[in-house]
Amino acid sequence: MNNAPASPPVGAAASVESRWASPEMRARIRRRYGAERRFKAVGLIAVLMSVGFLAFLLGTMAWSGLSGFSQTRVALPVDFRGSGLSIDASSMTKAEAMAALNQQGLGDLLQLSATSAYGAQGESYFGTAAKESAAAAIYDDPSMLQRQVELALPATSPIDVAAKGEGDAASEAAVARLEAAGKLSSGLDTTFLSSADATDPTVAGIWGALKGSLLTMLVTLALAFPVGVLAAVYLEEYAPKNRLTDIIEVSINNLAAVPSIIFGLLALALFINAFGLCQGSPLVGGLTLALMTMPVIVIAGRNAIKAVPPSIRDAALGVGASRVQVVFHHVLPLALPGILTGTIIGMARALGETAPLLLVGMRAFVGGTPDGLCSSATVLPMQIFLWSDEVDRGFVENTSTAIIVLLIVLLSMNAAAIILRNRFEKRW
Amino acid sequence: MSGLAIVLMLFGLGLIAWLSGRARAAQLERVTPAAAVRPHSRPQYHGWYVALWTILPALAFLSVWSALSPGLAVQAVLADPAAASLPDNEFVRSAIIGEARQLATGQIAQGFNPQSAALVEPFRTAISRYSTIGVVIALILAFAGAAWSFTRLKRDFRARTRVERVVMLLLLAASLVAILTTFGIVFSLLFESIRFFDRVPVTDFLFGTHWSPVSGNEDPDLFGAIPLFWGTILIGAVIAMIVAIPLGLMTAIYLTQYAPARVRSWLKPTIEVLAGVPTVVYGFFAALTVGPALRSLADALGIAGASSDSALAAGLVMGIMIIPLVSSMADDSIAAVPSAMRDGSLALGATPSETIRKVLIPAALPGVMGGVLLAVSRAVGETMIVVMAAGQSANLTGNPFSSVTTVTVQIVKLMTGDQEFESAKTLAAFALGLVLFIVTLMLNIVALRIVKRFRESYE
């Protein structure tokens, strides 16, 4: 310190000290610390807002969608004696029995019972869902055809919506009357997860869309995974440094950033117009999504392969493995958890994708489950989109419920990816 | 026999070939005493060699054949006496033939044109004849390949080298898929766009201010895309960014600079969930909740021209979706700033917020800018949110509460109505797609270049 040339004189040091204590200095420090606190608070607010948006989004969907798992039922006394309905439960399958009952005029009987129980407007309380439910009940217990029973049957959409608090005035009044008479009950809507799309929201379900999604994802996985992994292996392990490799790398990085709707245009021009593949089918949808998912898998795969230390390769080469053996016997197994994580994330993205599928004809109404790769089908996000366009309030609820199902599937896929990464990925 | 069954049968033959090749090699290894030189390749490579020779030539033939045989079948049908009564008009004729094909393969149950019914039988025989020929030739190829390769197996045969060469070709082919996809996109967009620009001049398309395509009308005045570009910019590049940049940047700053490690390890994945929510869900949320709420807000404020499918609703929700993207890019760029700069600033007595504002952000700015450009490119190409929440009418307005339309909305609208090929209306979707592709590509290239240069400057 002695030979420091700029050591300040004693008097100056004292004045600095006094200035630190001076009111202006304190005010300035207060101001600076205030700014610090404010800045930190702004950061916290930003984080809380982002998390809050997420919570609000999920909360809104859960709030309006959970009621879709329940259905409103109205009690209906039916006298089957003398109705002429008969089934042979021992020899008929459920579908046959239900068809036979329909043909024998079950619907008319129900409408008749409804008018005699609830007056002229009673007809409007029961629809297709009630008929199916009654037929199923008769199949389970054919002896009821010989007596008078009171069945709790699913109500039509206006009544259902009104019972959940969002209906129009007339239905609200009807619901209030039924409520007062103790005729209303609610139960688990089992048809929602097991039936396909329909024009009546109380009958419509998501099984058709779920199966379509499953088939589409199978095609996507079967194409994108092998091609993606092989391309990643080539680029990371074998590709010579030349112009072709550069072009491949540039196109993979660009494809990962191309808007999804462009893939839809490509699929329309290539698969449907040029190759004439079946329009609106899981095959074409899966091909389109495979083109989109492949770059994601290549990029994830390259990172996973890059993370395998060179010592593994050197050791394998040292004991006489060929270059192909090094990769397929040693590098690839070690990189597999990382590759699978990337694949699951890519597949989750493909599962939630709608836009390109709009263009390849998957937006048609499909009132049945797809039974093959070439039959016309819809997928879960597309079903959500189609339902969100419907005017009927019953479909709004269905949309939210379908969104809950989609989000549960996607979140569990992402959770699986995270678990896989944490459990199996080695840090070298 | 269906295509899948043939391929499965080929793979079954391949399995048999693999087993017999391996057994043959093992036998060769055993026959000669162990004292002799060890064979070059393990038995399974001999197996693979035989299996590849069984499957690949037959598979290659089948793929060529499946492209050729429909044409051959049509020729056979045209030579049939039943085809003599077909009209001369090329267009009608091909329509009838297409219908007969669909009837013959069972894709449709009932034909539209009565003449197609007569052709069903000839078509069915032709198709079955050519598919039988194809299967027989494929089987001959498979057996010939298997037999030839099997006779080549010897004790010192270098089977592994050959198998590995095929593996390398396979790897190269897999990588070429990416190039093919890129070329496919560029060519399909360019090809259809050029046909569009034959009808509507490029300048009218790019600089026209009136957009209302009608079927059958090819008046260039109806294809002015400026309102679409403006709507896209207003929603994707202005409103969404006003939401996403401050929130994303401040989130990244708080998480990297202030939050304790435990909080960070929970908050970061939670915010990433925002990026994992499907866009159709955001769209439904925007259309059902945000749009009506904003409309009543605008009515309460007395803003004229408010609509429930407003630019603001779509933009706000899109901004929320983009937050994780901006946040993670900003996170990476701040982490890339050398810690010496941060430590130096703190050591001079600056508070953490002063360090962030005066040192870290300016130093990380290029990286953040790159991230913002990527986010813009993502927002511009986003489809479902705007399809569900933004409007359909092409307005050239600055009022965020009114309805505007975007490029992606119009692509979907043009391609999903009653579409007829060859009409300017359908082709316009490809022209819009081309513009979208070029713009997002440019944004990405510029963004990646900025980020790369920024990274290099601190290495």
Short mmCIF file of N, CA and C in Angstrom, two decimals, chain B residues 241 245 322 325-326 329 366-380 439-440 442-451:
data_model
loop_
_atom_site.label_atom_id
_atom_site.label_comp_id
_atom_site.label_asym_id
_atom_site.label_seq_id
_atom_site.Cartn_x
_atom_site.Cartn_y
_atom_site.Cartn_z
N MET B 241 -45.74 -10.86 -30.06
CA MET B 241 -44.42 -10.52 -29.55
C MET B 241 -44.50 -9.55 -28.38
N ILE B 245 -42.25 -11.33 -25.70
CA ILE B 245 -40.89 -10.86 -25.43
C ILE B 245 -40.71 -10.44 -23.98
N ILE B 322 -45.83 -18.79 -27.16
CA ILE B 322 -44.44 -18.57 -27.58
C ILE B 322 -43.52 -18.33 -26.37
N LEU B 325 -40.53 -20.56 -25.74
CA LEU B 325 -39.50 -20.49 -26.79
C LEU B 325 -38.58 -19.30 -26.56
N VAL B 326 -39.18 -18.11 -26.34
CA VAL B 326 -38.37 -16.91 -26.09
C VAL B 326 -37.56 -17.10 -24.81
N MET B 329 -34.57 -19.48 -25.32
CA MET B 329 -33.51 -18.86 -26.12
C MET B 329 -32.77 -17.81 -25.30
N PRO B 366 -27.65 -10.13 -29.07
CA PRO B 366 -27.75 -10.82 -30.36
C PRO B 366 -28.45 -12.16 -30.22
N GLY B 367 -28.11 -12.91 -29.17
CA GLY B 367 -28.73 -14.20 -28.96
C GLY B 367 -30.23 -14.06 -28.74
N VAL B 368 -30.60 -13.05 -27.93
CA VAL B 368 -32.02 -12.82 -27.66
C VAL B 368 -32.73 -12.45 -28.94
N MET B 369 -32.09 -11.60 -29.75
CA MET B 369 -32.69 -11.20 -31.03
C MET B 369 -32.92 -12.42 -31.93
N GLY B 370 -31.93 -13.31 -31.96
CA GLY B 370 -32.08 -14.54 -32.75
C GLY B 370 -33.28 -15.33 -32.27
N GLY B 371 -33.41 -15.42 -30.94
CA GLY B 371 -34.54 -16.15 -30.38
C GLY B 371 -35.86 -15.52 -30.76
N VAL B 372 -35.89 -14.16 -30.75
CA VAL B 372 -37.13 -13.47 -31.10
C VAL B 372 -37.49 -13.73 -32.56
N LEU B 373 -36.47 -13.74 -33.42
CA LEU B 373 -36.76 -14.01 -34.84
C LEU B 373 -37.31 -15.42 -35.03
N LEU B 374 -36.73 -16.39 -34.29
CA LEU B 374 -37.27 -17.75 -34.37
C LEU B 374 -38.71 -17.77 -33.89
N ALA B 375 -38.99 -17.01 -32.82
CA ALA B 375 -40.34 -16.97 -32.29
C ALA B 375 -41.30 -16.37 -33.31
N VAL B 376 -40.85 -15.30 -34.00
CA VAL B 376 -41.70 -14.69 -35.03
C VAL B 376 -42.00 -15.71 -36.12
N SER B 377 -40.96 -16.45 -36.51
CA SER B 377 -41.17 -17.42 -37.59
C SER B 377 -42.16 -18.49 -37.15
N ARG B 378 -42.06 -18.88 -35.89
CA ARG B 378 -43.00 -19.86 -35.34
C ARG B 378 -44.42 -19.28 -35.33
N ALA B 379 -44.56 -18.02 -34.91
CA ALA B 379 -45.89 -17.40 -34.78
C ALA B 379 -46.52 -17.20 -36.16
N VAL B 380 -45.69 -16.83 -37.14
CA VAL B 380 -46.23 -16.56 -38.48
C VAL B 380 -46.77 -17.83 -39.11
N VAL B 439 -40.61 -16.86 -46.26
CA VAL B 439 -40.44 -15.92 -45.14
C VAL B 439 -39.92 -16.65 -43.91
N THR B 440 -40.51 -17.82 -43.57
CA THR B 440 -40.04 -18.51 -42.37
C THR B 440 -38.61 -19.01 -42.57
N MET B 442 -36.26 -17.59 -44.39
CA MET B 442 -35.37 -16.43 -44.23
C MET B 442 -35.18 -16.11 -42.76
N LEU B 443 -36.31 -16.04 -42.04
CA LEU B 443 -36.22 -15.71 -40.61
C LEU B 443 -35.33 -16.70 -39.88
N ASN B 444 -35.50 -17.98 -40.19
CA ASN B 444 -34.70 -18.99 -39.52
C ASN B 444 -33.23 -18.87 -39.85
N ILE B 445 -32.94 -18.68 -41.14
CA ILE B 445 -31.53 -18.59 -41.53
C ILE B 445 -30.87 -17.40 -40.85
N VAL B 446 -31.55 -16.26 -40.88
CA VAL B 446 -30.98 -15.06 -40.26
C VAL B 446 -30.81 -15.29 -38.76
N ALA B 447 -31.85 -15.86 -38.13
CA ALA B 447 -31.79 -16.08 -36.68
C ALA B 447 -30.63 -17.00 -36.32
N LEU B 448 -30.51 -18.11 -37.03
CA LEU B 448 -29.46 -19.07 -36.69
C LEU B 448 -28.08 -18.46 -36.92
N ARG B 449 -27.98 -17.63 -37.98
CA ARG B 449 -26.68 -17.00 -38.25
C ARG B 449 -26.31 -16.02 -37.13
N ILE B 450 -27.30 -15.25 -36.69
CA ILE B 450 -27.05 -14.30 -35.60
C ILE B 450 -26.60 -15.06 -34.35
N VAL B 451 -27.36 -16.11 -34.00
CA VAL B 451 -27.04 -16.86 -32.78
C VAL B 451 -25.65 -17.47 -32.88
#
